[in-house]
Amino acid sequence: MKLGKKHVELAVKWTPTLMTYGAASGLAALWIIDWKTVLQHVPYYGGKFKE
């Protein structure tokens, strides 16, 4: 399969949409996993979670 001008134009047109869905999926994954799991590794802020 050859990639031509038409394929490049379609990829450019869909890039913002794919980035938006990717960001929303990432935030949804963080919400499902739990913020504590991620934020405990952030310097200074992660100290809130030490028990």
PDB file of N, CA, C and O in Angstrom:
ATOM      1  N   MET A   1       0.844  -1.178   0.000  1.00  0.00           N
ATOM      2  CA  MET A   1       0.000   0.000   0.000  1.00  0.00           C
ATOM      3  C   MET A   1       0.885   1.236   0.000  1.00  0.00           C
ATOM      4  O   MET A   1       1.786   1.386   0.804  1.00  0.00           O
ATOM      5  N   LYS A   2       0.627   2.105  -0.909  1.00  0.00           N
ATOM      6  CA  LYS A   2       1.390   3.341  -0.999  1.00  0.00           C
ATOM      7  C   LYS A   2       0.649   4.473  -0.301  1.00  0.00           C
ATOM      8  O   LYS A   2      -0.560   4.573  -0.385  1.00  0.00           O
ATOM      9  N   LEU A   3       1.410   5.277   0.404  1.00  0.00           N
ATOM     10  CA  LEU A   3       0.825   6.457   1.027  1.00  0.00           C
ATOM     11  C   LEU A   3       1.014   7.641   0.096  1.00  0.00           C
ATOM     12  O   LEU A   3       2.129   7.954  -0.297  1.00  0.00           O
ATOM     13  N   GLY A   4      -0.070   8.270  -0.238  1.00  0.00           N
ATOM     14  CA  GLY A   4      -0.008   9.391  -1.155  1.00  0.00           C
ATOM     15  C   GLY A   4      -0.438  10.695  -0.503  1.00  0.00           C
ATOM     16  O   GLY A   4      -0.602  10.801   0.710  1.00  0.00           O
ATOM     17  N   LYS A   5      -0.633  11.675  -1.349  1.00  0.00           N
ATOM     18  CA  LYS A   5      -1.020  13.010  -0.890  1.00  0.00           C
ATOM     19  C   LYS A   5      -2.361  12.969  -0.156  1.00  0.00           C
ATOM     20  O   LYS A   5      -2.542  13.642   0.856  1.00  0.00           O
ATOM     21  N   LYS A   6      -3.280  12.175  -0.650  1.00  0.00           N
ATOM     22  CA  LYS A   6      -4.599  12.074  -0.040  1.00  0.00           C
ATOM     23  C   LYS A   6      -4.500  11.541   1.389  1.00  0.00           C
ATOM     24  O   LYS A   6      -5.187  12.033   2.299  1.00  0.00           O
ATOM     25  N   HIS A   7      -3.648  10.544   1.611  1.00  0.00           N
ATOM     26  CA  HIS A   7      -3.482   9.970   2.943  1.00  0.00           C
ATOM     27  C   HIS A   7      -2.872  10.975   3.912  1.00  0.00           C
ATOM     28  O   HIS A   7      -3.257  11.033   5.084  1.00  0.00           O
ATOM     29  N   VAL A   8      -1.936  11.761   3.437  1.00  0.00           N
ATOM     30  CA  VAL A   8      -1.317  12.783   4.285  1.00  0.00           C
ATOM     31  C   VAL A   8      -2.349  13.837   4.662  1.00  0.00           C
ATOM     32  O   VAL A   8      -2.418  14.266   5.817  1.00  0.00           O
ATOM     33  N   GLU A   9      -3.169  14.247   3.715  1.00  0.00           N
ATOM     34  CA  GLU A   9      -4.211  15.236   3.994  1.00  0.00           C
ATOM     35  C   GLU A   9      -5.212  14.703   5.023  1.00  0.00           C
ATOM     36  O   GLU A   9      -5.628  15.438   5.924  1.00  0.00           O
ATOM     37  N   LEU A  10      -5.600  13.446   4.907  1.00  0.00           N
ATOM     38  CA  LEU A  10      -6.520  12.850   5.871  1.00  0.00           C
ATOM     39  C   LEU A  10      -5.882  12.767   7.260  1.00  0.00           C
ATOM     40  O   LEU A  10      -6.542  13.025   8.269  1.00  0.00           O
ATOM     41  N   ALA A  11      -4.607  12.401   7.308  1.00  0.00           N
ATOM     42  CA  ALA A  11      -3.919  12.311   8.598  1.00  0.00           C
ATOM     43  C   ALA A  11      -3.843  13.680   9.261  1.00  0.00           C
ATOM     44  O   ALA A  11      -4.058  13.805  10.478  1.00  0.00           O
ATOM     45  N   VAL A  12      -3.560  14.717   8.503  1.00  0.00           N
ATOM     46  CA  VAL A  12      -3.489  16.068   9.059  1.00  0.00           C
ATOM     47  C   VAL A  12      -4.857  16.509   9.560  1.00  0.00           C
ATOM     48  O   VAL A  12      -4.981  17.134  10.620  1.00  0.00           O
ATOM     49  N   LYS A  13      -5.903  16.153   8.831  1.00  0.00           N
ATOM     50  CA  LYS A  13      -7.258  16.549   9.213  1.00  0.00           C
ATOM     51  C   LYS A  13      -7.709  15.846  10.496  1.00  0.00           C
ATOM     52  O   LYS A  13      -8.399  16.423  11.320  1.00  0.00           O
ATOM     53  N   TRP A  14      -7.297  14.588  10.693  1.00  0.00           N
ATOM     54  CA  TRP A  14      -7.735  13.801  11.848  1.00  0.00           C
ATOM     55  C   TRP A  14      -6.849  13.967  13.074  1.00  0.00           C
ATOM     56  O   TRP A  14      -7.216  13.537  14.171  1.00  0.00           O
ATOM     57  N   THR A  15      -5.691  14.568  12.954  1.00  0.00           N
ATOM     58  CA  THR A  15      -4.753  14.680  14.076  1.00  0.00           C
ATOM     59  C   THR A  15      -5.354  15.378  15.299  1.00  0.00           C
ATOM     60  O   THR A  15      -5.233  14.858  16.412  1.00  0.00           O
ATOM     61  N   PRO A  16      -5.997  16.548  15.178  1.00  0.00           N
ATOM     62  CA  PRO A  16      -6.569  17.180  16.377  1.00  0.00           C
ATOM     63  C   PRO A  16      -7.621  16.310  17.072  1.00  0.00           C
ATOM     64  O   PRO A  16      -7.682  16.259  18.306  1.00  0.00           O
ATOM     65  N   THR A  17      -8.429  15.625  16.303  1.00  0.00           N
ATOM     66  CA  THR A  17      -9.459  14.764  16.868  1.00  0.00           C
ATOM     67  C   THR A  17      -8.825  13.608  17.630  1.00  0.00           C
ATOM     68  O   THR A  17      -9.233  13.284  18.754  1.00  0.00           O
ATOM     69  N   LEU A  18      -7.816  12.988  17.038  1.00  0.00           N
ATOM     70  CA  LEU A  18      -7.147  11.868  17.701  1.00  0.00           C
ATOM     71  C   LEU A  18      -6.430  12.322  18.966  1.00  0.00           C
ATOM     72  O   LEU A  18      -6.411  11.599  19.968  1.00  0.00           O
ATOM     73  N   MET A  19      -5.848  13.518  18.940  1.00  0.00           N
ATOM     74  CA  MET A  19      -5.183  14.037  20.132  1.00  0.00           C
ATOM     75  C   MET A  19      -6.197  14.303  21.244  1.00  0.00           C
ATOM     76  O   MET A  19      -5.926  14.032  22.416  1.00  0.00           O
ATOM     77  N   THR A  20      -7.359  14.815  20.896  1.00  0.00           N
ATOM     78  CA  THR A  20      -8.405  15.083  21.884  1.00  0.00           C
ATOM     79  C   THR A  20      -8.897  13.784  22.512  1.00  0.00           C
ATOM     80  O   THR A  20      -9.033  13.689  23.737  1.00  0.00           O
ATOM     81  N   TYR A  21      -9.183  12.788  21.680  1.00  0.00           N
ATOM     82  CA  TYR A  21      -9.622  11.498  22.208  1.00  0.00           C
ATOM     83  C   TYR A  21      -8.528  10.849  23.051  1.00  0.00           C
ATOM     84  O   TYR A  21      -8.813  10.208  24.061  1.00  0.00           O
ATOM     85  N   GLY A  22      -7.281  10.996  22.656  1.00  0.00           N
ATOM     86  CA  GLY A  22      -6.173  10.438  23.427  1.00  0.00           C
ATOM     87  C   GLY A  22      -6.055  11.086  24.789  1.00  0.00           C
ATOM     88  O   GLY A  22      -5.848  10.406  25.802  1.00  0.00           O
ATOM     89  N   ALA A  23      -6.176  12.418  24.838  1.00  0.00           N
ATOM     90  CA  ALA A  23      -6.094  13.124  26.120  1.00  0.00           C
ATOM     91  C   ALA A  23      -7.263  12.739  27.023  1.00  0.00           C
ATOM     92  O   ALA A  23      -7.078  12.510  28.228  1.00  0.00           O
ATOM     93  N   ALA A  24      -8.452  12.653  26.466  1.00  0.00           N
ATOM     94  CA  ALA A  24      -9.619  12.266  27.255  1.00  0.00           C
ATOM     95  C   ALA A  24      -9.481  10.834  27.768  1.00  0.00           C
ATOM     96  O   ALA A  24      -9.819  10.542  28.919  1.00  0.00           O
ATOM     97  N   SER A  25      -8.947   9.953  26.960  1.00  0.00           N
ATOM     98  CA  SER A  25      -8.732   8.575  27.382  1.00  0.00           C
ATOM     99  C   SER A  25      -7.697   8.495  28.491  1.00  0.00           C
ATOM    100  O   SER A  25      -7.839   7.715  29.437  1.00  0.00           O
ATOM    101  N   GLY A  26      -6.649   9.300  28.384  1.00  0.00           N
ATOM    102  CA  GLY A  26      -5.629   9.333  29.426  1.00  0.00           C
ATOM    103  C   GLY A  26      -6.183   9.816  30.749  1.00  0.00           C
ATOM    104  O   GLY A  26      -5.892   9.240  31.802  1.00  0.00           O
ATOM    105  N   LEU A  27      -6.993  10.868  30.720  1.00  0.00           N
ATOM    106  CA  LEU A  27      -7.607  11.368  31.949  1.00  0.00           C
ATOM    107  C   LEU A  27      -8.584  10.352  32.533  1.00  0.00           C
ATOM    108  O   LEU A  27      -8.651  10.176  33.748  1.00  0.00           O
ATOM    109  N   ALA A  28      -9.333   9.680  31.671  1.00  0.00           N
ATOM    110  CA  ALA A  28     -10.260   8.654  32.150  1.00  0.00           C
ATOM    111  C   ALA A  28      -9.490   7.502  32.792  1.00  0.00           C
ATOM    112  O   ALA A  28      -9.905   6.977  33.832  1.00  0.00           O
ATOM    113  N   ALA A  29      -8.367   7.126  32.211  1.00  0.00           N
ATOM    114  CA  ALA A  29      -7.555   6.056  32.782  1.00  0.00           C
ATOM    115  C   ALA A  29      -7.015   6.464  34.151  1.00  0.00           C
ATOM    116  O   ALA A  29      -7.016   5.664  35.088  1.00  0.00           O
ATOM    117  N   LEU A  30      -6.553   7.705  34.271  1.00  0.00           N
ATOM    118  CA  LEU A  30      -6.070   8.181  35.572  1.00  0.00           C
ATOM    119  C   LEU A  30      -7.187   8.184  36.609  1.00  0.00           C
ATOM    120  O   LEU A  30      -6.971   7.844  37.767  1.00  0.00           O
ATOM    121  N   TRP A  31      -8.383   8.564  36.215  1.00  0.00           N
ATOM    122  CA  TRP A  31      -9.511   8.597  37.134  1.00  0.00           C
ATOM    123  C   TRP A  31      -9.863   7.178  37.597  1.00  0.00           C
ATOM    124  O   TRP A  31     -10.143   6.948  38.761  1.00  0.00           O
ATOM    125  N   ILE A  32      -9.827   6.229  36.663  1.00  0.00           N
ATOM    126  CA  ILE A  32     -10.146   4.843  36.996  1.00  0.00           C
ATOM    127  C   ILE A  32      -9.059   4.240  37.884  1.00  0.00           C
ATOM    128  O   ILE A  32      -9.360   3.547  38.849  1.00  0.00           O
ATOM    129  N   ILE A  33      -7.790   4.513  37.556  1.00  0.00           N
ATOM    130  CA  ILE A  33      -6.672   3.951  38.320  1.00  0.00           C
ATOM    131  C   ILE A  33      -6.649   4.522  39.728  1.00  0.00           C
ATOM    132  O   ILE A  33      -6.403   3.804  40.683  1.00  0.00           O
ATOM    133  N   ASP A  34      -6.879   5.794  39.870  1.00  0.00           N
ATOM    134  CA  ASP A  34      -6.880   6.542  41.124  1.00  0.00           C
ATOM    135  C   ASP A  34      -5.712   7.521  41.084  1.00  0.00           C
ATOM    136  O   ASP A  34      -4.591   7.168  40.779  1.00  0.00           O
ATOM    137  N   TRP A  35      -5.997   8.756  41.399  1.00  0.00           N
ATOM    138  CA  TRP A  35      -4.984   9.815  41.356  1.00  0.00           C
ATOM    139  C   TRP A  35      -3.843   9.542  42.327  1.00  0.00           C
ATOM    140  O   TRP A  35      -2.701   9.879  42.071  1.00  0.00           O
ATOM    141  N   LYS A  36      -4.144   8.917  43.456  1.00  0.00           N
ATOM    142  CA  LYS A  36      -3.110   8.664  44.461  1.00  0.00           C
ATOM    143  C   LYS A  36      -1.985   7.808  43.878  1.00  0.00           C
ATOM    144  O   LYS A  36      -0.813   8.036  44.167  1.00  0.00           O
ATOM    145  N   THR A  37      -2.335   6.843  43.054  1.00  0.00           N
ATOM    146  CA  THR A  37      -1.343   5.968  42.453  1.00  0.00           C
ATOM    147  C   THR A  37      -0.339   6.754  41.628  1.00  0.00           C
ATOM    148  O   THR A  37       0.842   6.444  41.614  1.00  0.00           O
ATOM    149  N   VAL A  38      -0.788   7.779  40.958  1.00  0.00           N
ATOM    150  CA  VAL A  38       0.079   8.575  40.091  1.00  0.00           C
ATOM    151  C   VAL A  38       0.763   9.688  40.874  1.00  0.00           C
ATOM    152  O   VAL A  38       1.972   9.893  40.759  1.00  0.00           O
ATOM    153  N   LEU A  39       0.000  10.403  41.691  1.00  0.00           N
ATOM    154  CA  LEU A  39       0.530  11.590  42.362  1.00  0.00           C
ATOM    155  C   LEU A  39       1.506  11.282  43.488  1.00  0.00           C
ATOM    156  O   LEU A  39       2.252  12.171  43.907  1.00  0.00           O
ATOM    157  N   GLN A  40       1.553  10.064  43.976  1.00  0.00           N
ATOM    158  CA  GLN A  40       2.507   9.747  45.035  1.00  0.00           C
ATOM    159  C   GLN A  40       3.949   9.830  44.538  1.00  0.00           C
ATOM    160  O   GLN A  40       4.872   9.926  45.333  1.00  0.00           O
ATOM    161  N   HIS A  41       4.155   9.844  43.219  1.00  0.00           N
ATOM    162  CA  HIS A  41       5.495   9.921  42.646  1.00  0.00           C
ATOM    163  C   HIS A  41       5.902  11.344  42.282  1.00  0.00           C
ATOM    164  O   HIS A  41       7.024  11.568  41.831  1.00  0.00           O
ATOM    165  N   VAL A  42       5.020  12.313  42.463  1.00  0.00           N
ATOM    166  CA  VAL A  42       5.324  13.703  42.160  1.00  0.00           C
ATOM    167  C   VAL A  42       6.047  14.314  43.359  1.00  0.00           C
ATOM    168  O   VAL A  42       5.550  14.227  44.491  1.00  0.00           O
ATOM    169  N   PRO A  43       7.229  14.906  43.141  1.00  0.00           N
ATOM    170  CA  PRO A  43       7.962  15.494  44.259  1.00  0.00           C
ATOM    171  C   PRO A  43       7.130  16.563  44.981  1.00  0.00           C
ATOM    172  O   PRO A  43       6.332  17.261  44.372  1.00  0.00           O
ATOM    173  N   TYR A  44       7.330  16.699  46.260  1.00  0.00           N
ATOM    174  CA  TYR A  44       6.671  17.643  47.157  1.00  0.00           C
ATOM    175  C   TYR A  44       5.188  17.293  47.338  1.00  0.00           C
ATOM    176  O   TYR A  44       4.733  17.083  48.438  1.00  0.00           O
ATOM    177  N   TYR A  45       4.419  17.231  46.271  1.00  0.00           N
ATOM    178  CA  TYR A  45       2.989  16.948  46.374  1.00  0.00           C
ATOM    179  C   TYR A  45       2.749  15.511  46.839  1.00  0.00           C
ATOM    180  O   TYR A  45       1.770  15.228  47.519  1.00  0.00           O
ATOM    181  N   GLY A  46       3.650  14.596  46.471  1.00  0.00           N
ATOM    182  CA  GLY A  46       3.501  13.209  46.853  1.00  0.00           C
ATOM    183  C   GLY A  46       3.639  12.965  48.336  1.00  0.00           C
ATOM    184  O   GLY A  46       3.248  11.922  48.846  1.00  0.00           O
ATOM    185  N   GLY A  47       4.205  13.937  49.090  1.00  0.00           N
ATOM    186  CA  GLY A  47       4.337  13.794  50.530  1.00  0.00           C
ATOM    187  C   GLY A  47       3.012  13.734  51.250  1.00  0.00           C
ATOM    188  O   GLY A  47       2.925  13.263  52.389  1.00  0.00           O
ATOM    189  N   LYS A  48       1.948  14.200  50.628  1.00  0.00           N
ATOM    190  CA  LYS A  48       0.611  14.172  51.238  1.00  0.00           C
ATOM    191  C   LYS A  48       0.132  12.744  51.437  1.00  0.00           C
ATOM    192  O   LYS A  48      -0.720  12.479  52.264  1.00  0.00           O
ATOM    193  N   PHE A  49       0.676  11.801  50.653  1.00  0.00           N
ATOM    194  CA  PHE A  49       0.167  10.442  50.655  1.00  0.00           C
ATOM    195  C   PHE A  49       1.009   9.490  51.495  1.00  0.00           C
ATOM    196  O   PHE A  49       0.731   8.305  51.526  1.00  0.00           O
ATOM    197  N   LYS A  50       2.054   9.974  52.155  1.00  0.00           N
ATOM    198  CA  LYS A  50       2.884   9.108  52.990  1.00  0.00           C
ATOM    199  C   LYS A  50       2.135   8.780  54.274  1.00  0.00           C
ATOM    200  O   LYS A  50       1.571   9.642  54.928  1.00  0.00           O
ATOM    201  N   GLU A  51       2.148   7.507  54.615  1.00  0.00           N
ATOM    202  CA  GLU A  51       1.405   7.057  55.800  1.00  0.00           C
ATOM    203  C   GLU A  51       2.347   6.461  56.816  1.00  0.00           C
ATOM    204  O   GLU A  51       3.340   5.916  56.522  1.00  0.00           O
TER     205      GLU A  51
END
